[in-house]
Amino acid sequence: MVEPDGKLKKRTLYSDEIREVIKQAIISEELKPGERVVETRWAKKLGVSQSPVREAIRDLEMMGFIENRPYQGAFVRKMDKKDVIDAYYVREALEMAAMRYAVEVITDDQLEDILNVMEEMKQAVKDGNFELFVEKDSLFHEKIMQVSNNELLIKLWNQCKIREYTSISAWISDLTLETLAERHNSLYLALKTKNKEMAIEAVTEHFEVLIEEMNNIS
Amino acid sequence: MVEPDGKLKKRTLYSDEIREVIKQAIISEELKPGERVVETRWAKKLGVSQSPVREAIRDLEMMGFIENRPYQGAFVRKMDKKDVIDAYYVREALEMAAMRYAVEVITDDQLEDILNVMEEMKQAVKDGNFELFVEKDSLFHEKIMQVSNNELLIKLWNQCKIREYTSISAWISDLTLETLAERHNSLYLALKTKNKEMAIEAVTEHFEVLIEEMNNIS
DNA sequence: GTATTAACGATTATAGATAATTTTGACAAG
DNA sequence: CTTGTCAAAATTATCTATAATCGTTAATAC
């Protein structure tokens, strides 16, 4: 499988890789909301058979990117304002659960790790690097979730986090990134001081603001 | 497709049906935790091809029944005490979110519906019908979730609810079913009086007790 | 003209066969 | 007795082909 020039040449693509390709197509809006995702088309396009494409589509359905109707096909999920707000409510519940537990068990190493991510996030804002900000923001919350050490919690959280991708770019411009970044301070502070009430307050406020801003778009 | 005797004779099984068959095998412990679920075996056993069995297994993985490792196979998930407690914490978070919203929007019809289910649940206890109790208990909570009108919330809740199946039978005998049934009263009352604080209190207590009892087992 | 049905094309879902990967077990070397 | 190598067996992942289903359009009956 290793060619003379040292490059890897794979015989075929795995369903995981196909999933990522289609996912990127959705995120980049190459595939638009409501549009159909035809198994055979993508199979031909990627030079693979129908089976792994089918699996990829099923995975994307579970992740919330796609809606699947029996014998009718798969469609890129349309996400309206309510969907996004609903997702925020769920995320609030899950991150609240994580934080309540995290303040009791977080280690110094984990605290430092999270602080670093927050600094990188602020730097990304200063540099005006939107992509990097989104990545670091996501990582910041992910680190907190991981402290909870609750596999199921993390799994579900990942499923509702996804829904941001397609919407965030639409409204982020109306906010100053700085404000968003600064808001993570209180989350970090609650963890650092191991203050449960502050943690609850911080999460509540974090999402109140996000939901509020989402409501003001229309 | 309809035979002379009037029975339906299907050409083949759909993956959904296969999923249910395997799920039942897991719940009934015909397939034990840790045991392997071999695609080709089940295909032969059910007289279908590998494809729909594979899909069924993937679905069961998403539902938390099965653990899948690439090129190694699928195994019935082992569920230890921590897994069950973790699931309770997540359920608490999700049901809390649902209740907070439900008290504000619940209609009289929905209230009556929930009351009826609660009565049926208590009746099942009186009759000593364990299976029916579990079904009604599940339905009770499901109805509350539905009031929230948050699709994502319901979807995730369904995923963590599943984890009870395999564990509940192991410890339920140590509790009086009556106590369990009675505990739903405060949940209903909070909804009826549309009292947010009472709702929060009720959910918190409900799961505190469940988690406590889970901890007191082995 | 409208409603109902039949046939077609496109696509999904499954079947049957092949390729890729891991696991197992026998055997040899240390 | 342990470790490592190799081939065979078992199983997963994918490929190709076929069957089932849906949506549409055209034809027919009323």
mmCIF file of C-alpha atoms in Angstrom, chain B residues 33-213:
data_model
loop_
_atom_site.group_PDB
_atom_site.id
_atom_site.type_symbol
_atom_site.label_atom_id
_atom_site.label_comp_id
_atom_site.label_asym_id
_atom_site.label_seq_id
_atom_site.Cartn_x
_atom_site.Cartn_y
_atom_site.Cartn_z
ATOM 1 C CA PRO B 33 -22.975 -8.406 28.645
ATOM 2 C CA GLY B 34 -19.592 -8.628 26.998
ATOM 3 C CA GLU B 35 -20.769 -11.261 24.573
ATOM 4 C CA ARG B 36 -20.074 -10.834 20.929
ATOM 5 C CA VAL B 37 -22.698 -10.013 18.321
ATOM 6 C CA VAL B 38 -21.546 -11.513 15.052
ATOM 7 C CA GLU B 39 -23.107 -10.070 11.913
ATOM 8 C CA THR B 40 -22.926 -13.228 9.814
ATOM 9 C CA ARG B 41 -24.332 -15.440 12.570
ATOM 10 C CA TRP B 42 -27.424 -13.336 13.057
ATOM 11 C CA ALA B 43 -27.816 -13.017 9.310
ATOM 12 C CA LYS B 44 -27.903 -16.779 8.945
ATOM 13 C CA LYS B 45 -30.066 -17.205 12.023
ATOM 14 C CA LEU B 46 -32.683 -14.778 10.752
ATOM 15 C CA GLY B 47 -32.411 -15.812 7.127
ATOM 16 C CA VAL B 48 -31.337 -12.403 5.887
ATOM 17 C CA SER B 49 -28.173 -10.965 4.483
ATOM 18 C CA GLN B 50 -25.400 -9.267 6.368
ATOM 19 C CA SER B 51 -26.354 -5.726 5.363
ATOM 20 C CA PRO B 52 -29.494 -5.150 7.438
ATOM 21 C CA VAL B 53 -27.951 -6.928 10.419
ATOM 22 C CA ARG B 54 -25.008 -4.598 10.234
ATOM 23 C CA GLU B 55 -27.330 -1.606 10.210
ATOM 24 C CA ALA B 56 -29.263 -2.957 13.151
ATOM 25 C CA ILE B 57 -26.069 -3.351 15.132
ATOM 26 C CA ARG B 58 -25.021 0.189 14.326
ATOM 27 C CA ASP B 59 -28.367 1.461 15.551
ATOM 28 C CA LEU B 60 -28.014 -0.480 18.763
ATOM 29 C CA GLU B 61 -24.598 1.027 19.219
ATOM 30 C CA MET B 62 -26.090 4.495 19.006
ATOM 31 C CA MET B 63 -28.729 3.483 21.506
ATOM 32 C CA GLY B 64 -26.080 2.385 23.957
ATOM 33 C CA PHE B 65 -26.773 -1.329 23.904
ATOM 34 C CA ILE B 66 -23.685 -2.312 21.997
ATOM 35 C CA GLU B 67 -20.060 -1.315 21.779
ATOM 36 C CA ASN B 68 -18.452 -1.469 18.376
ATOM 37 C CA ARG B 69 -14.748 -1.639 17.601
ATOM 38 C CA PRO B 70 -13.494 -1.362 14.024
ATOM 39 C CA TYR B 71 -12.625 -4.680 12.464
ATOM 40 C CA GLN B 72 -13.051 -6.329 15.827
ATOM 41 C CA GLY B 73 -16.753 -6.592 16.155
ATOM 42 C CA ALA B 74 -19.706 -5.652 18.275
ATOM 43 C CA PHE B 75 -20.098 -6.534 21.923
ATOM 44 C CA VAL B 76 -23.022 -6.269 24.275
ATOM 45 C CA ARG B 77 -22.243 -3.366 26.523
ATOM 46 C CA LYS B 78 -21.270 -4.115 30.062
ATOM 47 C CA MET B 79 -23.074 -1.787 32.411
ATOM 48 C CA ASP B 80 -21.577 -1.293 35.838
ATOM 49 C CA LYS B 81 -22.883 0.773 38.725
ATOM 50 C CA LYS B 82 -21.073 3.895 37.591
ATOM 51 C CA ASP B 83 -22.650 3.693 34.134
ATOM 52 C CA VAL B 84 -26.120 3.548 35.618
ATOM 53 C CA ILE B 85 -25.483 6.402 38.031
ATOM 54 C CA ASP B 86 -23.934 8.483 35.269
ATOM 55 C CA ALA B 87 -27.081 7.924 33.252
ATOM 56 C CA TYR B 88 -29.198 9.093 36.180
ATOM 57 C CA TYR B 89 -27.229 12.308 36.431
ATOM 58 C CA VAL B 90 -27.808 12.987 32.767
ATOM 59 C CA ARG B 91 -31.467 12.143 33.006
ATOM 60 C CA GLU B 92 -31.781 14.474 35.961
ATOM 61 C CA ALA B 93 -30.304 17.301 33.923
ATOM 62 C CA LEU B 94 -32.579 16.654 30.968
ATOM 63 C CA GLU B 95 -35.765 16.158 32.950
ATOM 64 C CA MET B 96 -34.970 19.230 34.966
ATOM 65 C CA ALA B 97 -34.772 21.250 31.780
ATOM 66 C CA ALA B 98 -38.044 19.774 30.604
ATOM 67 C CA MET B 99 -39.866 20.429 33.891
ATOM 68 C CA ARG B 100 -38.718 24.023 34.146
ATOM 69 C CA TYR B 101 -40.235 24.705 30.795
ATOM 70 C CA ALA B 102 -43.213 22.396 31.220
ATOM 71 C CA VAL B 103 -44.640 24.209 34.255
ATOM 72 C CA GLU B 104 -44.968 27.299 32.118
ATOM 73 C CA VAL B 105 -46.687 25.820 29.119
ATOM 74 C CA ILE B 106 -48.504 22.660 30.154
ATOM 75 C CA THR B 107 -52.173 22.451 29.187
ATOM 76 C CA ASP B 108 -55.047 20.947 31.151
ATOM 77 C CA ASP B 109 -55.343 18.107 28.667
ATOM 78 C CA GLN B 110 -51.709 17.214 29.090
ATOM 79 C CA LEU B 111 -52.071 17.367 32.864
ATOM 80 C CA GLU B 112 -54.998 14.990 32.769
ATOM 81 C CA ASP B 113 -53.109 12.683 30.452
ATOM 82 C CA ILE B 114 -50.199 12.517 32.863
ATOM 83 C CA LEU B 115 -52.495 11.986 35.826
ATOM 84 C CA ASN B 116 -54.058 9.029 34.071
ATOM 85 C CA VAL B 117 -50.716 7.421 33.447
ATOM 86 C CA MET B 118 -49.815 7.911 37.101
ATOM 87 C CA GLU B 119 -53.020 6.193 38.171
ATOM 88 C CA GLU B 120 -52.318 3.286 35.855
ATOM 89 C CA MET B 121 -48.861 3.052 37.289
ATOM 90 C CA LYS B 122 -50.196 2.830 40.826
ATOM 91 C CA GLN B 123 -52.710 0.235 39.738
ATOM 92 C CA ALA B 124 -49.917 -1.830 38.233
ATOM 93 C CA VAL B 125 -48.188 -1.722 41.601
ATOM 94 C CA LYS B 126 -51.324 -2.897 43.393
ATOM 95 C CA ASP B 127 -51.610 -5.760 40.938
ATOM 96 C CA GLY B 128 -47.988 -6.623 41.438
ATOM 97 C CA ASN B 129 -47.481 -6.303 37.699
ATOM 98 C CA PHE B 130 -43.826 -5.373 37.471
ATOM 99 C CA GLU B 131 -43.605 -5.213 33.703
ATOM 100 C CA LEU B 132 -46.563 -2.909 33.468
ATOM 101 C CA PHE B 133 -45.151 -0.673 36.175
ATOM 102 C CA VAL B 134 -41.895 -0.203 34.290
ATOM 103 C CA GLU B 135 -43.838 0.598 31.137
ATOM 104 C CA LYS B 136 -46.062 3.154 32.816
ATOM 105 C CA ASP B 137 -43.209 4.719 34.734
ATOM 106 C CA SER B 138 -41.354 5.187 31.475
ATOM 107 C CA LEU B 139 -44.467 6.602 29.836
ATOM 108 C CA PHE B 140 -45.006 9.051 32.701
ATOM 109 C CA HIS B 141 -41.596 10.596 32.237
ATOM 110 C CA GLU B 142 -41.931 10.494 28.472
ATOM 111 C CA LYS B 143 -45.145 12.511 28.639
ATOM 112 C CA ILE B 144 -43.415 15.186 30.670
ATOM 113 C CA MET B 145 -40.594 15.324 28.177
ATOM 114 C CA GLN B 146 -43.066 15.750 25.364
ATOM 115 C CA VAL B 147 -44.585 18.805 27.014
ATOM 116 C CA SER B 148 -41.258 20.532 26.600
ATOM 117 C CA ASN B 149 -41.747 20.445 22.833
ATOM 118 C CA ASN B 150 -37.990 20.253 22.376
ATOM 119 C CA GLU B 151 -37.187 17.572 19.812
ATOM 120 C CA LEU B 152 -33.496 17.418 20.580
ATOM 121 C CA LEU B 153 -34.147 17.157 24.304
ATOM 122 C CA ILE B 154 -36.479 14.213 23.738
ATOM 123 C CA LYS B 155 -34.080 12.519 21.372
ATOM 124 C CA LEU B 156 -31.197 12.668 23.833
ATOM 125 C CA TRP B 157 -33.401 11.649 26.724
ATOM 126 C CA ASN B 158 -34.444 8.540 24.861
ATOM 127 C CA GLN B 159 -30.821 7.628 24.434
ATOM 128 C CA CYS B 160 -30.000 7.645 28.119
ATOM 129 C CA LYS B 161 -33.276 6.132 29.229
ATOM 130 C CA ILE B 162 -32.299 2.937 27.465
ATOM 131 C CA ARG B 163 -29.584 2.164 29.931
ATOM 132 C CA GLU B 164 -32.057 1.230 32.594
ATOM 133 C CA TYR B 165 -33.398 -1.856 30.888
ATOM 134 C CA THR B 166 -30.508 -4.100 31.681
ATOM 135 C CA SER B 167 -29.970 -2.897 35.210
ATOM 136 C CA ILE B 168 -33.357 -2.207 36.672
ATOM 137 C CA SER B 169 -34.332 -5.812 37.136
ATOM 138 C CA ALA B 170 -31.274 -6.406 39.267
ATOM 139 C CA TRP B 171 -32.167 -4.079 42.099
ATOM 140 C CA ILE B 172 -35.841 -3.286 41.859
ATOM 141 C CA SER B 173 -36.657 -6.130 44.197
ATOM 142 C CA ASP B 174 -34.957 -4.330 47.062
ATOM 143 C CA LEU B 175 -37.413 -1.479 46.837
ATOM 144 C CA THR B 176 -41.063 -1.456 47.359
ATOM 145 C CA LEU B 177 -42.664 -0.499 44.116
ATOM 146 C CA GLU B 178 -45.160 1.560 46.035
ATOM 147 C CA THR B 179 -42.553 3.986 47.261
ATOM 148 C CA LEU B 180 -41.343 4.463 43.718
ATOM 149 C CA ALA B 181 -44.821 5.074 42.432
ATOM 150 C CA GLU B 182 -45.673 7.522 45.197
ATOM 151 C CA ARG B 183 -42.656 9.620 44.387
ATOM 152 C CA HIS B 184 -44.219 10.680 41.148
ATOM 153 C CA ASN B 185 -46.864 12.570 43.070
ATOM 154 C CA SER B 186 -44.665 15.558 43.737
ATOM 155 C CA LEU B 187 -43.692 15.734 40.082
ATOM 156 C CA TYR B 188 -47.335 15.820 39.086
ATOM 157 C CA LEU B 189 -48.206 18.320 41.791
ATOM 158 C CA ALA B 190 -45.503 20.708 40.662
ATOM 159 C CA LEU B 191 -46.912 20.588 37.152
ATOM 160 C CA LYS B 192 -50.474 21.023 38.338
ATOM 161 C CA THR B 193 -49.693 24.064 40.469
ATOM 162 C CA LYS B 194 -47.292 25.371 37.841
ATOM 163 C CA ASN B 195 -44.747 25.963 40.552
ATOM 164 C CA LYS B 196 -41.236 26.198 39.175
ATOM 165 C CA GLU B 197 -39.418 25.895 42.479
ATOM 166 C CA MET B 198 -41.448 22.860 43.419
ATOM 167 C CA ALA B 199 -40.657 21.336 40.036
ATOM 168 C CA ILE B 200 -36.934 21.770 40.540
ATOM 169 C CA GLU B 201 -37.214 20.357 44.042
ATOM 170 C CA ALA B 202 -39.233 17.376 42.858
ATOM 171 C CA VAL B 203 -36.840 16.406 40.096
ATOM 172 C CA THR B 204 -33.841 16.838 42.350
ATOM 173 C CA GLU B 205 -35.332 14.659 45.031
ATOM 174 C CA HIS B 206 -36.566 12.059 42.583
ATOM 175 C CA PHE B 207 -33.098 11.402 41.259
ATOM 176 C CA GLU B 208 -31.318 11.897 44.556
ATOM 177 C CA VAL B 209 -33.268 8.970 45.869
ATOM 178 C CA LEU B 210 -32.688 6.834 42.793
ATOM 179 C CA ILE B 211 -28.961 7.513 42.860
ATOM 180 C CA GLU B 212 -28.812 6.935 46.601
ATOM 181 C CA GLU B 213 -30.479 3.583 46.269
#
